[in-house]
Amino acid sequence: MTPAPFRAPVPIVDCHGHLGVHPDFPAYKTEPEEMLEVMDALNIERLAITSTLACYSDAPRGNAEVAACLARHGDRFLGYVTVNPHPRGEAVRELERWADWHRPPLIKMHPDLHQAPVEAAGYRPVWEYADANGGIVLVHTWDSDGNCGPLRLLPIARAYPGARIILGHSGVTWRGYEQAMVVARQAPNTYLDLSGSQAHRGILERCVAEVGAERILFGSDMPYLEAAAPLGRVLAAQLPEAAKTLILRGNFCRLLGEAAA
Amino acid sequence: MSFTDWRATLAALELFDANVRVGASGPHGALTLGADALEQELASFAITGALAAHWAGLEYDAAHGNGVLAELRRDWLTPVFAATPETLAQLERLRPRAAQLAFGALRHNFSSARWCCGELCEYLQSRRVVTVISRDDLDWEGLARLLDDFPGLPVVFVNAGYRGDRYLWPLLRRHSHLYFDTSGYLAHRQLEAFVERMGAEQAVFGSRLPLFTPAAALATLLSARMSDAQRRAVAGGNLRRLLAEVQA
């Protein structure tokens, strides 16, 4: 019962992961130790995680679960502080509570599940915090969604140039990707994330041509989605190896303030 | 491992793709591929055979699409002819090894109930024609009813995605003649967990070319922990066996 040889040729630093399960279908092998087995097999050196519980229901409790995971496996996981815009004052309290996780701070917004547009009043102090602290903000995006369609991030990116905004899933659909590329072309502080359930043929090559390999990040969405799938897309893409290395590792290292080597 | 040599491992799997479409498409024009270009794309992933439907047969007219598809003679291509109540006579002439039932209101717009599709499905069942149905065209309840009504009809349910296990697994346990394609079966360790708990007999590799790259489904298949025999079964063995069982 062994996998066939399939492994990234460079150690991946993965910008999009989770901790936890989800309501709408069974979850498999979601314990951190089980995730580490997969990460080792695929050569994922580190994975930045957000609490799925926090994305759905309870940000303080979910963020505490991430803290516990970081305490056990801090060499393999990075933690996003997930913010809910609705409870008054909670988002900034959570950012301050977990400020020691990483500098610059890693922040996660899920406007779809929290049912609030990215420009909602409850998110404003989060954007201000990210702007002031060089925060890396991973935002779930989906096509033309009224809360988190990629195009909604363009005025945000312009208003908060100190924030580095990762367009989670790059809008997912082909049209969503097109919208994400519009944003990335016009706002230099935005980045495209490859995680997602739709493996559009040729979209990665198109993204590189439109916005440059330096603006594209490998994301798996593990343990929600299969990490091997986006890895296969990168490995099979008609791109120079240097571009693939940037996507798999170099770009997110640069955002984190690290050398890629 | 280099950036390219993972493809070398694919050849040993003898891949057969259950989910391909060929020809021109209205909404997907920028991505569509003709038979020759599709052949090149498949070959680049060492995929040696494919069930291929024609966009025109799904988007425009079943009989017209079937006629175009019948003229595409390629060693790698097993035509998936569009099956509607009106094309039954055409199908009897074409003697298909595979057919697609596109019940959806925006496709061929007919019911999956016996009172509507009974004669057509009886024909497909009598010859054990590999019958492709997309999740886009039939909900889970409709699929369950169809499988009960036609217990000898080999059904390959495609585009089921990754969120359907609470429906899919009970139906697979109940109906050994149901199969699903892996093109969208991309949740974390989902295929691996499926094979561990359900076996490898009812999963068939699919890519959803030309809209999706095969790379994602292939990488998922390659990285899943399962035996070599199970991996080859999913890669193409199961589908080849089904095609071999079609009655001439």
Short mmCIF file of C-alpha atoms in Angstrom, two decimals:
data_model
loop_
_atom_site.label_atom_id
_atom_site.label_comp_id
_atom_site.label_asym_id
_atom_site.label_seq_id
_atom_site.Cartn_x
_atom_site.Cartn_y
_atom_site.Cartn_z
CA MET A 1 0.00 0.00 0.00
CA THR A 2 2.44 2.60 -1.15
CA PRO A 3 1.94 5.61 -3.33
CA ALA A 4 3.50 5.59 -6.76
CA PRO A 5 6.44 7.99 -7.02
CA PHE A 6 4.90 11.41 -6.94
CA ARG A 7 6.62 14.18 -5.09
CA ALA A 8 7.50 17.81 -5.54
CA PRO A 9 11.10 18.33 -6.63
CA VAL A 10 11.46 21.30 -4.29
CA PRO A 11 10.14 21.64 -0.73
CA ILE A 12 6.78 23.36 -0.93
CA VAL A 13 5.65 26.16 1.33
CA ASP A 14 1.87 25.98 1.05
CA CYS A 15 -0.17 29.15 1.58
CA HIS A 16 -3.61 27.61 2.04
CA GLY A 17 -4.47 24.91 4.54
CA HIS A 18 -6.98 24.21 7.26
CA LEU A 19 -7.36 22.49 10.57
CA GLY A 20 -10.61 20.65 11.16
CA VAL A 21 -13.52 19.12 9.29
CA HIS A 22 -16.59 20.42 7.44
CA PRO A 23 -20.33 19.80 7.55
CA ASP A 24 -21.27 18.86 4.03
CA PHE A 25 -19.30 15.70 3.33
CA PRO A 26 -17.24 13.22 5.32
CA ALA A 27 -13.69 14.24 6.17
CA TYR A 28 -10.81 11.83 5.87
CA LYS A 29 -7.43 11.84 7.63
CA THR A 30 -7.69 15.33 9.05
CA GLU A 31 -5.61 14.98 12.21
CA PRO A 32 -2.40 17.04 12.05
CA GLU A 33 -0.30 13.89 12.27
CA GLU A 34 -2.18 12.40 9.30
CA MET A 35 -1.70 15.62 7.38
CA LEU A 36 2.02 15.49 8.14
CA GLU A 37 2.21 12.04 6.54
CA VAL A 38 0.76 13.47 3.34
CA MET A 39 2.99 16.53 3.54
CA ASP A 40 6.05 14.32 3.90
CA ALA A 41 5.01 12.18 0.94
CA LEU A 42 4.42 15.17 -1.33
CA ASN A 43 7.37 17.21 -0.02
CA ILE A 44 5.32 19.97 1.55
CA GLU A 45 7.75 21.48 4.01
CA ARG A 46 5.30 23.82 5.71
CA LEU A 47 1.58 24.51 5.52
CA ALA A 48 -0.17 27.71 6.60
CA ILE A 49 -3.42 26.70 8.29
CA THR A 50 -6.65 28.36 9.27
CA SER A 51 -9.21 26.86 11.60
CA THR A 52 -12.24 25.51 9.78
CA LEU A 53 -14.27 25.85 12.99
CA ALA A 54 -13.33 29.52 12.97
CA CYS A 55 -14.37 29.88 9.34
CA TYR A 56 -17.79 28.44 10.14
CA SER A 57 -18.84 29.21 13.70
CA ASP A 58 -16.42 30.11 16.46
CA ALA A 59 -13.28 32.08 15.72
CA PRO A 60 -11.85 32.28 19.26
CA ARG A 61 -12.20 28.54 19.87
CA GLY A 62 -10.97 27.71 16.38
CA ASN A 63 -7.93 29.94 16.66
CA ALA A 64 -7.14 28.27 19.98
CA GLU A 65 -7.12 24.91 18.18
CA VAL A 66 -4.57 26.31 15.73
CA ALA A 67 -2.48 27.51 18.68
CA ALA A 68 -2.48 23.99 20.10
CA CYS A 69 -1.37 22.59 16.75
CA LEU A 70 1.40 25.17 16.46
CA ALA A 71 2.57 24.25 19.94
CA ARG A 72 3.03 20.64 18.81
CA HIS A 73 4.18 21.14 15.23
CA GLY A 74 5.41 24.70 14.96
CA ASP A 75 8.16 23.66 12.59
CA ARG A 76 5.66 22.41 9.99
CA PHE A 77 2.61 24.63 10.33
CA LEU A 78 2.10 28.37 10.19
CA GLY A 79 -1.06 29.85 11.67
CA TYR A 80 -3.54 32.27 10.13
CA VAL A 81 -5.63 34.15 12.66
CA THR A 82 -9.18 33.73 11.39
CA VAL A 83 -11.44 36.72 11.94
CA ASN A 84 -15.22 36.94 12.14
CA PRO A 85 -16.48 40.45 11.33
CA HIS A 86 -19.74 40.14 13.26
CA PRO A 87 -19.04 40.04 17.03
CA ARG A 88 -18.20 43.61 17.94
CA GLY A 89 -14.46 44.01 18.57
CA GLU A 90 -13.72 40.30 18.34
CA ALA A 91 -11.63 40.41 15.17
CA VAL A 92 -8.99 42.80 16.50
CA ARG A 93 -9.03 41.07 19.88
CA GLU A 94 -8.17 37.81 18.12
CA LEU A 95 -5.43 39.46 16.07
CA GLU A 96 -3.86 40.86 19.25
CA ARG A 97 -4.39 37.64 21.19
CA TRP A 98 -2.39 35.62 18.68
CA ALA A 99 0.04 38.32 17.55
CA ASP A 100 3.03 36.14 18.41
CA TRP A 101 2.19 33.47 15.82
CA HIS A 102 3.99 35.18 12.98
CA ARG A 103 5.32 38.56 11.96
CA PRO A 104 4.09 39.77 9.59
CA PRO A 105 0.68 38.54 10.76
CA LEU A 106 -1.20 35.92 8.77
CA ILE A 107 -4.91 36.69 8.67
CA LYS A 108 -7.78 34.67 7.22
CA MET A 109 -11.17 36.00 6.09
CA HIS A 110 -14.02 33.80 4.87
CA PRO A 111 -16.65 36.32 3.76
CA ASP A 112 -18.74 33.58 2.16
CA LEU A 113 -19.21 31.48 5.29
CA HIS A 114 -19.43 34.54 7.56
CA GLN A 115 -21.86 36.12 5.10
CA ALA A 116 -20.33 39.56 5.12
CA PRO A 117 -18.83 41.46 2.18
CA VAL A 118 -15.10 42.13 2.29
CA GLU A 119 -15.80 45.84 2.66
CA ALA A 120 -18.18 45.33 5.62
CA ALA A 121 -17.68 47.59 8.61
CA GLY A 122 -16.66 44.63 10.74
CA TYR A 123 -13.73 43.90 8.44
CA ARG A 124 -12.50 47.52 8.33
CA PRO A 125 -10.35 47.36 11.48
CA VAL A 126 -8.84 44.13 10.17
CA TRP A 127 -7.82 45.80 6.92
CA GLU A 128 -6.40 48.71 8.90
CA TYR A 129 -4.44 46.30 11.09
CA ALA A 130 -3.11 44.44 8.05
CA ASP A 131 -2.22 47.70 6.32
CA ALA A 132 -0.28 48.92 9.33
CA ASN A 133 1.52 45.63 9.97
CA GLY A 134 2.21 44.31 6.50
CA GLY A 135 -0.32 41.58 7.10
CA ILE A 136 -0.76 38.67 4.71
CA VAL A 137 -4.52 38.31 4.31
CA LEU A 138 -5.90 35.15 2.77
CA VAL A 139 -9.44 35.86 1.55
CA HIS A 140 -11.75 33.16 0.26
CA THR A 141 -12.97 34.25 -3.17
CA TRP A 142 -15.58 32.79 -5.49
CA ASP A 143 -16.47 33.95 -8.98
CA SER A 144 -18.95 36.84 -8.79
CA ASP A 145 -20.03 36.18 -5.20
CA GLY A 146 -21.66 39.20 -3.60
CA ASN A 147 -19.46 38.92 -0.53
CA CYS A 148 -16.14 37.81 -1.96
CA GLY A 149 -16.03 37.93 -5.75
CA PRO A 150 -12.44 38.75 -6.70
CA LEU A 151 -13.34 42.14 -8.15
CA ARG A 152 -14.50 43.31 -4.73
CA LEU A 153 -10.89 43.10 -3.57
CA LEU A 154 -9.56 45.68 -6.04
CA PRO A 155 -10.72 48.80 -4.13
CA ILE A 156 -9.68 47.13 -0.88
CA ALA A 157 -6.18 46.46 -2.18
CA ARG A 158 -5.87 50.06 -3.31
CA ALA A 159 -7.18 51.44 -0.02
CA TYR A 160 -4.81 49.32 2.11
CA PRO A 161 -1.55 49.09 0.14
CA GLY A 162 0.39 47.77 3.14
CA ALA A 163 -1.71 44.62 3.23
CA ARG A 164 -0.66 41.69 1.05
CA ILE A 165 -3.85 40.06 -0.14
CA ILE A 166 -4.02 36.45 -1.31
CA LEU A 167 -7.08 35.83 -3.47
CA GLY A 168 -7.97 32.41 -2.10
CA HIS A 169 -8.76 29.94 -4.90
CA SER A 170 -8.37 32.80 -7.42
CA GLY A 171 -12.14 32.87 -7.77
CA VAL A 172 -12.33 29.09 -8.47
CA THR A 173 -14.19 29.12 -11.80
CA TRP A 174 -12.70 30.10 -15.15
CA ARG A 175 -14.56 33.42 -14.90
CA GLY A 176 -13.39 33.78 -11.31
CA TYR A 177 -9.79 33.36 -12.43
CA GLU A 178 -10.32 35.99 -15.12
CA GLN A 179 -11.60 38.38 -12.46
CA ALA A 180 -8.72 37.54 -10.13
CA MET A 181 -6.26 38.31 -12.91
CA VAL A 182 -7.91 41.70 -13.45
CA VAL A 183 -7.31 42.47 -9.79
CA ALA A 184 -3.75 41.17 -9.79
CA ARG A 185 -2.84 43.20 -12.87
CA GLN A 186 -4.07 46.41 -11.26
CA ALA A 187 -3.08 45.94 -7.62
CA PRO A 188 0.53 44.91 -6.99
CA ASN A 189 -0.23 43.85 -3.42
CA THR A 190 -2.49 41.00 -4.53
CA TYR A 191 -1.58 37.37 -5.21
CA LEU A 192 -3.27 34.39 -6.83
CA ASP A 193 -3.75 31.11 -4.93
CA LEU A 194 -3.94 27.86 -6.92
CA SER A 195 -6.06 25.87 -4.50
CA GLY A 196 -9.52 24.88 -5.68
CA SER A 197 -11.68 22.09 -6.95
CA GLN A 198 -11.63 23.03 -10.64
CA ALA A 199 -8.51 22.10 -12.61
CA HIS A 200 -8.97 24.39 -15.61
CA ARG A 201 -6.76 23.35 -18.48
CA GLY A 202 -4.19 26.01 -19.27
CA ILE A 203 -5.23 28.47 -16.57
CA LEU A 204 -1.90 28.40 -14.75
CA GLU A 205 0.03 29.21 -17.91
CA ARG A 206 -2.44 32.00 -18.58
CA CYS A 207 -2.00 33.42 -15.08
CA VAL A 208 1.77 33.45 -15.46
CA ALA A 209 1.47 35.21 -18.80
CA GLU A 210 -0.95 37.78 -17.43
CA VAL A 211 0.46 38.60 -13.99
CA GLY A 212 3.87 36.91 -13.79
CA ALA A 213 4.99 33.83 -11.90
CA GLU A 214 6.04 36.01 -8.94
CA ARG A 215 2.41 36.66 -8.05
CA ILE A 216 1.18 33.07 -7.93
CA LEU A 217 1.21 30.93 -4.80
CA PHE A 218 0.83 27.20 -4.33
CA GLY A 219 -2.17 26.42 -2.15
CA SER A 220 -3.61 23.02 -1.42
CA ASP A 221 -6.63 23.66 0.84
CA MET A 222 -5.57 20.54 2.76
CA PRO A 223 -7.34 18.76 4.45
CA TYR A 224 -10.39 20.01 2.62
CA LEU A 225 -9.05 19.33 -0.86
CA GLU A 226 -6.37 16.97 -2.16
CA ALA A 227 -2.91 18.54 -2.15
CA ALA A 228 -1.61 16.30 -4.91
CA ALA A 229 -4.10 17.84 -7.36
CA PRO A 230 -2.66 21.37 -7.53
CA LEU A 231 0.83 19.90 -7.36
CA GLY A 232 0.05 17.88 -10.46
CA ARG A 233 -1.21 21.02 -12.18
CA VAL A 234 2.04 22.82 -11.43
CA LEU A 235 4.28 19.94 -12.42
CA ALA A 236 2.44 19.41 -15.70
CA ALA A 237 2.25 23.09 -16.64
CA GLN A 238 4.11 24.34 -19.70
CA LEU A 239 6.30 26.69 -17.67
CA PRO A 240 10.02 27.08 -16.96
CA GLU A 241 11.26 25.24 -13.89
CA ALA A 242 12.28 28.55 -12.31
CA ALA A 243 8.67 29.72 -12.49
CA LYS A 244 7.44 26.50 -10.91
CA THR A 245 9.94 26.85 -8.08
CA LEU A 246 8.72 30.36 -7.38
CA ILE A 247 5.12 29.15 -7.30
CA LEU A 248 5.79 26.14 -5.10
CA ARG A 249 8.06 27.88 -2.63
CA GLY A 250 9.80 31.12 -3.40
CA ASN A 251 6.87 33.48 -3.58
CA PHE A 252 5.29 32.60 -0.26
CA CYS A 253 8.71 32.58 1.42
CA ARG A 254 9.22 36.11 0.11
CA LEU A 255 5.87 37.22 1.53
CA LEU A 256 6.73 35.65 4.86
CA GLY A 257 9.97 37.62 4.92
CA GLU A 258 12.20 34.59 4.53
CA ALA A 259 14.89 33.58 2.10
CA ALA A 260 13.55 30.85 -0.18
CA ALA A 261 16.55 28.54 0.04
CA MET B 1 12.54 13.58 -8.72
CA SER B 2 12.61 16.28 -11.39
CA PHE B 3 9.79 18.49 -12.58
CA THR B 4 9.01 16.19 -15.50
CA ASP B 5 9.74 12.57 -14.71
CA TRP B 6 6.50 11.93 -12.82
CA ARG B 7 4.84 11.47 -16.18
CA ALA B 8 7.01 8.45 -16.85
CA THR B 9 5.20 6.58 -14.11
CA LEU B 10 1.89 7.14 -15.85
CA ALA B 11 2.61 4.89 -18.81
CA ALA B 12 2.68 1.80 -16.63
CA LEU B 13 -0.91 2.44 -15.55
CA GLU B 14 -2.40 1.90 -19.03
CA LEU B 15 -4.73 4.83 -18.55
CA PHE B 16 -8.21 4.91 -20.04
CA ASP B 17 -10.16 8.14 -19.60
CA ALA B 18 -13.90 7.89 -18.87
CA ASN B 19 -14.73 11.56 -19.24
CA VAL B 20 -13.72 13.35 -22.45
CA ARG B 21 -15.59 15.55 -24.92
CA VAL B 22 -14.53 16.32 -28.44
CA GLY B 23 -15.37 18.93 -31.06
CA ALA B 24 -16.65 22.48 -31.01
CA SER B 25 -18.70 23.88 -28.16
CA GLY B 26 -20.67 27.09 -27.89
CA PRO B 27 -19.94 28.09 -24.30
CA HIS B 28 -16.52 26.43 -24.10
CA GLY B 29 -15.16 27.45 -27.48
CA ALA B 30 -11.80 28.69 -26.24
CA LEU B 31 -10.98 25.39 -24.58
CA THR B 32 -12.39 22.83 -26.95
CA LEU B 33 -10.20 20.42 -28.89
CA GLY B 34 -10.66 18.54 -32.12
CA ALA B 35 -9.84 14.86 -32.30
CA ASP B 36 -6.22 15.35 -33.34
CA ALA B 37 -5.45 17.95 -30.67
CA LEU B 38 -7.24 15.86 -28.09
CA GLU B 39 -5.13 12.88 -29.08
CA GLN B 40 -1.96 14.91 -28.50
CA GLU B 41 -3.19 16.11 -25.12
CA LEU B 42 -4.09 12.59 -24.02
CA ALA B 43 -0.77 11.24 -25.25
CA SER B 44 1.13 13.85 -23.26
CA PHE B 45 -0.26 12.17 -20.14
CA ALA B 46 0.20 8.63 -21.48
CA ILE B 47 -3.57 8.17 -21.70
CA THR B 48 -4.09 5.51 -24.33
CA GLY B 49 -7.86 5.36 -24.58
CA ALA B 50 -10.89 7.50 -23.86
CA LEU B 51 -14.64 7.51 -23.81
CA ALA B 52 -15.44 10.63 -25.80
CA ALA B 53 -18.77 12.33 -26.29
CA HIS B 54 -19.29 15.07 -28.87
CA TRP B 55 -20.26 18.53 -27.67
CA ALA B 56 -22.70 18.92 -30.56
CA GLY B 57 -24.57 15.82 -29.46
CA LEU B 58 -25.03 17.30 -26.00
CA GLU B 59 -25.45 20.99 -26.75
CA TYR B 60 -27.31 20.91 -30.07
CA ASP B 61 -28.88 17.73 -31.36
CA ALA B 62 -28.25 14.16 -30.33
CA ALA B 63 -28.63 12.64 -33.80
CA HIS B 64 -26.47 15.29 -35.44
CA GLY B 65 -23.73 14.90 -32.85
CA ASN B 66 -23.87 11.14 -33.16
CA GLY B 67 -23.38 11.41 -36.90
CA VAL B 68 -20.32 13.62 -36.50
CA LEU B 69 -18.92 11.42 -33.77
CA ALA B 70 -19.38 8.27 -35.84
CA GLU B 71 -17.08 9.72 -38.46
CA LEU B 72 -14.26 10.30 -35.96
CA ARG B 73 -12.47 7.01 -36.26
CA ARG B 74 -9.47 6.88 -33.96
CA ASP B 75 -7.89 3.90 -32.26
CA TRP B 76 -7.94 5.64 -28.88
CA LEU B 77 -11.51 6.93 -29.10
CA THR B 78 -14.52 4.98 -27.93
CA PRO B 79 -17.52 7.08 -29.00
CA VAL B 80 -20.11 7.94 -26.39
CA PHE B 81 -23.23 8.40 -28.45
CA ALA B 82 -26.03 10.61 -27.19
CA ALA B 83 -29.06 8.50 -26.32
CA THR B 84 -32.55 9.98 -26.45
CA PRO B 85 -35.89 8.32 -27.10
CA GLU B 86 -35.70 9.59 -30.70
CA THR B 87 -32.18 8.27 -31.38
CA LEU B 88 -32.97 4.68 -30.47
CA ALA B 89 -33.17 3.62 -34.10
CA GLN B 90 -29.90 5.40 -34.87
CA LEU B 91 -28.25 3.69 -31.89
CA GLU B 92 -29.45 0.30 -33.11
CA ARG B 93 -27.61 0.99 -36.37
CA LEU B 94 -24.47 2.37 -34.69
CA ARG B 95 -24.25 -0.49 -32.17
CA PRO B 96 -22.50 1.70 -29.56
CA ARG B 97 -20.24 0.38 -26.86
CA ALA B 98 -20.94 3.52 -24.83
CA ALA B 99 -23.79 6.03 -24.67
CA GLN B 100 -24.75 9.07 -22.65
CA LEU B 101 -28.11 9.80 -21.09
CA ALA B 102 -28.39 13.58 -20.70
CA PHE B 103 -31.72 13.91 -18.91
CA GLY B 104 -31.18 17.52 -17.83
CA ALA B 105 -33.69 20.18 -18.76
CA LEU B 106 -30.98 22.15 -20.55
CA ARG B 107 -29.70 19.05 -22.33
CA HIS B 108 -32.04 16.46 -23.80
CA ASN B 109 -34.81 17.17 -21.36
CA PHE B 110 -36.51 13.86 -20.69
CA SER B 111 -37.35 11.89 -17.60
CA SER B 112 -35.21 9.17 -16.10
CA ALA B 113 -38.38 7.35 -15.03
CA ARG B 114 -39.26 4.09 -16.71
CA TRP B 115 -42.47 5.49 -18.22
CA CYS B 116 -40.34 7.88 -20.28
CA CYS B 117 -36.96 6.27 -20.91
CA GLY B 118 -37.88 2.61 -20.41
CA GLU B 119 -37.54 1.40 -24.00
CA LEU B 120 -34.24 3.24 -24.46
CA CYS B 121 -32.74 1.95 -21.22
CA GLU B 122 -33.97 -1.57 -21.90
CA TYR B 123 -32.03 -1.48 -25.17
CA LEU B 124 -28.86 -0.20 -23.47
CA GLN B 125 -29.26 -2.71 -20.68
CA SER B 126 -29.85 -5.62 -23.06
CA ARG B 127 -26.48 -5.00 -24.70
CA ARG B 128 -24.74 -3.91 -21.47
CA VAL B 129 -23.78 -0.63 -23.15
CA VAL B 130 -21.54 1.46 -20.89
CA THR B 131 -23.94 4.28 -20.02
CA VAL B 132 -22.52 7.64 -18.99
CA ILE B 133 -24.67 9.98 -16.91
CA SER B 134 -23.47 13.32 -15.60
CA ARG B 135 -24.35 14.61 -12.17
CA ASP B 136 -25.34 17.80 -14.00
CA ASP B 137 -28.17 15.87 -15.64
CA LEU B 138 -29.53 13.70 -12.84
CA ASP B 139 -29.91 14.14 -9.10
CA TRP B 140 -29.12 11.42 -6.59
CA GLU B 141 -32.75 10.36 -6.13
CA GLY B 142 -33.18 10.01 -9.88
CA LEU B 143 -30.01 7.98 -10.11
CA ALA B 144 -31.16 5.68 -7.31
CA ARG B 145 -34.46 5.06 -9.08
CA LEU B 146 -32.79 4.40 -12.42
CA LEU B 147 -30.39 1.90 -10.87
CA ASP B 148 -33.29 0.08 -9.21
CA ASP B 149 -35.25 0.02 -12.47
CA PHE B 150 -32.37 -1.24 -14.63
CA PRO B 151 -30.20 -3.53 -12.51
CA GLY B 152 -28.22 -4.75 -15.51
CA LEU B 153 -27.33 -1.33 -16.90
CA PRO B 154 -23.66 -0.44 -16.34
CA VAL B 155 -23.76 3.23 -15.33
CA VAL B 156 -20.71 5.47 -15.14
CA PHE B 157 -21.74 8.53 -13.13
CA VAL B 158 -19.44 11.40 -14.07
CA ASN B 159 -18.87 14.87 -12.64
CA ALA B 160 -20.15 13.79 -9.24
CA GLY B 161 -17.61 16.10 -7.61
CA TYR B 162 -16.23 15.64 -4.12
CA ARG B 163 -19.18 16.51 -1.88
CA GLY B 164 -21.42 13.54 -2.66
CA ASP B 165 -20.03 10.66 -0.60
CA ARG B 166 -23.07 10.48 1.67
CA TYR B 167 -25.10 9.64 -1.44
CA LEU B 168 -22.47 7.95 -3.57
CA TRP B 169 -21.15 5.36 -1.18
CA PRO B 170 -24.56 3.87 -0.20
CA LEU B 171 -25.54 3.70 -3.87
CA LEU B 172 -22.28 1.97 -4.76
CA ARG B 173 -22.81 -0.55 -1.96
CA ARG B 174 -26.32 -1.24 -3.19
CA HIS B 175 -25.57 -1.38 -6.93
CA SER B 176 -22.53 -3.22 -8.22
CA HIS B 177 -23.33 -1.93 -11.72
CA LEU B 178 -22.68 1.69 -10.67
CA TYR B 179 -19.30 3.32 -11.27
CA PHE B 180 -18.08 6.88 -10.86
CA ASP B 181 -15.31 8.89 -12.46
CA THR B 182 -12.52 10.50 -10.48
CA SER B 183 -12.24 13.81 -12.35
CA GLY B 184 -13.72 15.81 -9.51
CA TYR B 185 -13.10 13.38 -6.68
CA LEU B 186 -10.51 15.70 -5.22
CA ALA B 187 -11.17 16.08 -1.53
CA HIS B 188 -8.28 15.40 0.82
CA ARG B 189 -7.33 11.71 0.68
CA GLN B 190 -10.83 10.96 -0.63
CA LEU B 191 -9.85 8.47 -3.32
CA GLU B 192 -7.45 6.77 -0.95
CA ALA B 193 -10.13 6.47 1.74
CA PHE B 194 -12.62 5.20 -0.82
CA VAL B 195 -10.36 2.40 -1.99
CA GLU B 196 -9.48 1.46 1.59
CA ARG B 197 -13.11 1.11 2.62
CA MET B 198 -14.97 0.29 -0.60
CA GLY B 199 -12.38 -1.36 -2.84
CA ALA B 200 -11.19 -0.20 -6.24
CA GLU B 201 -13.72 -1.91 -8.49
CA GLN B 202 -16.21 0.91 -8.94
CA ALA B 203 -13.93 3.90 -9.50
CA VAL B 204 -12.78 4.83 -12.99
CA PHE B 205 -10.26 7.48 -13.91
CA GLY B 206 -11.69 10.50 -15.72
CA SER B 207 -10.15 13.83 -16.65
CA ARG B 208 -12.98 16.03 -17.93
CA LEU B 209 -10.86 17.06 -20.88
CA PRO B 210 -10.83 19.48 -22.59
CA LEU B 211 -12.12 21.75 -19.82
CA PHE B 212 -9.89 20.37 -17.07
CA THR B 213 -6.33 19.17 -17.24
CA PRO B 214 -5.84 15.47 -16.47
CA ALA B 215 -2.95 16.47 -14.21
CA ALA B 216 -5.06 16.94 -11.08
CA ALA B 217 -6.91 13.62 -11.22
CA LEU B 218 -3.75 11.77 -12.26
CA ALA B 219 -1.68 13.24 -9.45
CA THR B 220 -4.42 12.30 -7.02
CA LEU B 221 -4.43 8.73 -8.33
CA LEU B 222 -0.65 8.49 -8.24
CA SER B 223 -0.28 9.82 -4.72
CA ALA B 224 -3.05 7.76 -3.12
CA ARG B 225 -1.92 4.84 -1.01
CA MET B 226 -3.30 1.69 -2.62
CA SER B 227 -1.91 -1.45 -4.17
CA ASP B 228 -0.52 -1.40 -7.70
CA ALA B 229 -3.36 -3.67 -8.82
CA GLN B 230 -5.96 -1.30 -7.37
CA ARG B 231 -4.29 1.69 -9.01
CA ARG B 232 -4.27 0.00 -12.41
CA ALA B 233 -7.91 -0.99 -11.96
CA VAL B 234 -8.93 2.63 -11.37
CA ALA B 235 -6.59 3.91 -14.07
CA GLY B 236 -8.19 1.87 -16.81
CA GLY B 237 -8.71 -1.76 -15.92
CA ASN B 238 -12.25 -1.35 -14.65
CA LEU B 239 -13.40 0.56 -17.70
CA ARG B 240 -11.74 -1.82 -20.15
CA ARG B 241 -13.50 -4.71 -18.42
CA LEU B 242 -16.85 -2.95 -18.75
CA LEU B 243 -16.27 -2.29 -22.43
CA ALA B 244 -15.31 -5.92 -22.98
CA GLU B 245 -18.64 -6.97 -21.51
CA VAL B 246 -20.71 -5.01 -24.05
CA GLN B 247 -22.81 -7.37 -26.15
CA ALA B 248 -22.12 -7.06 -29.85
#
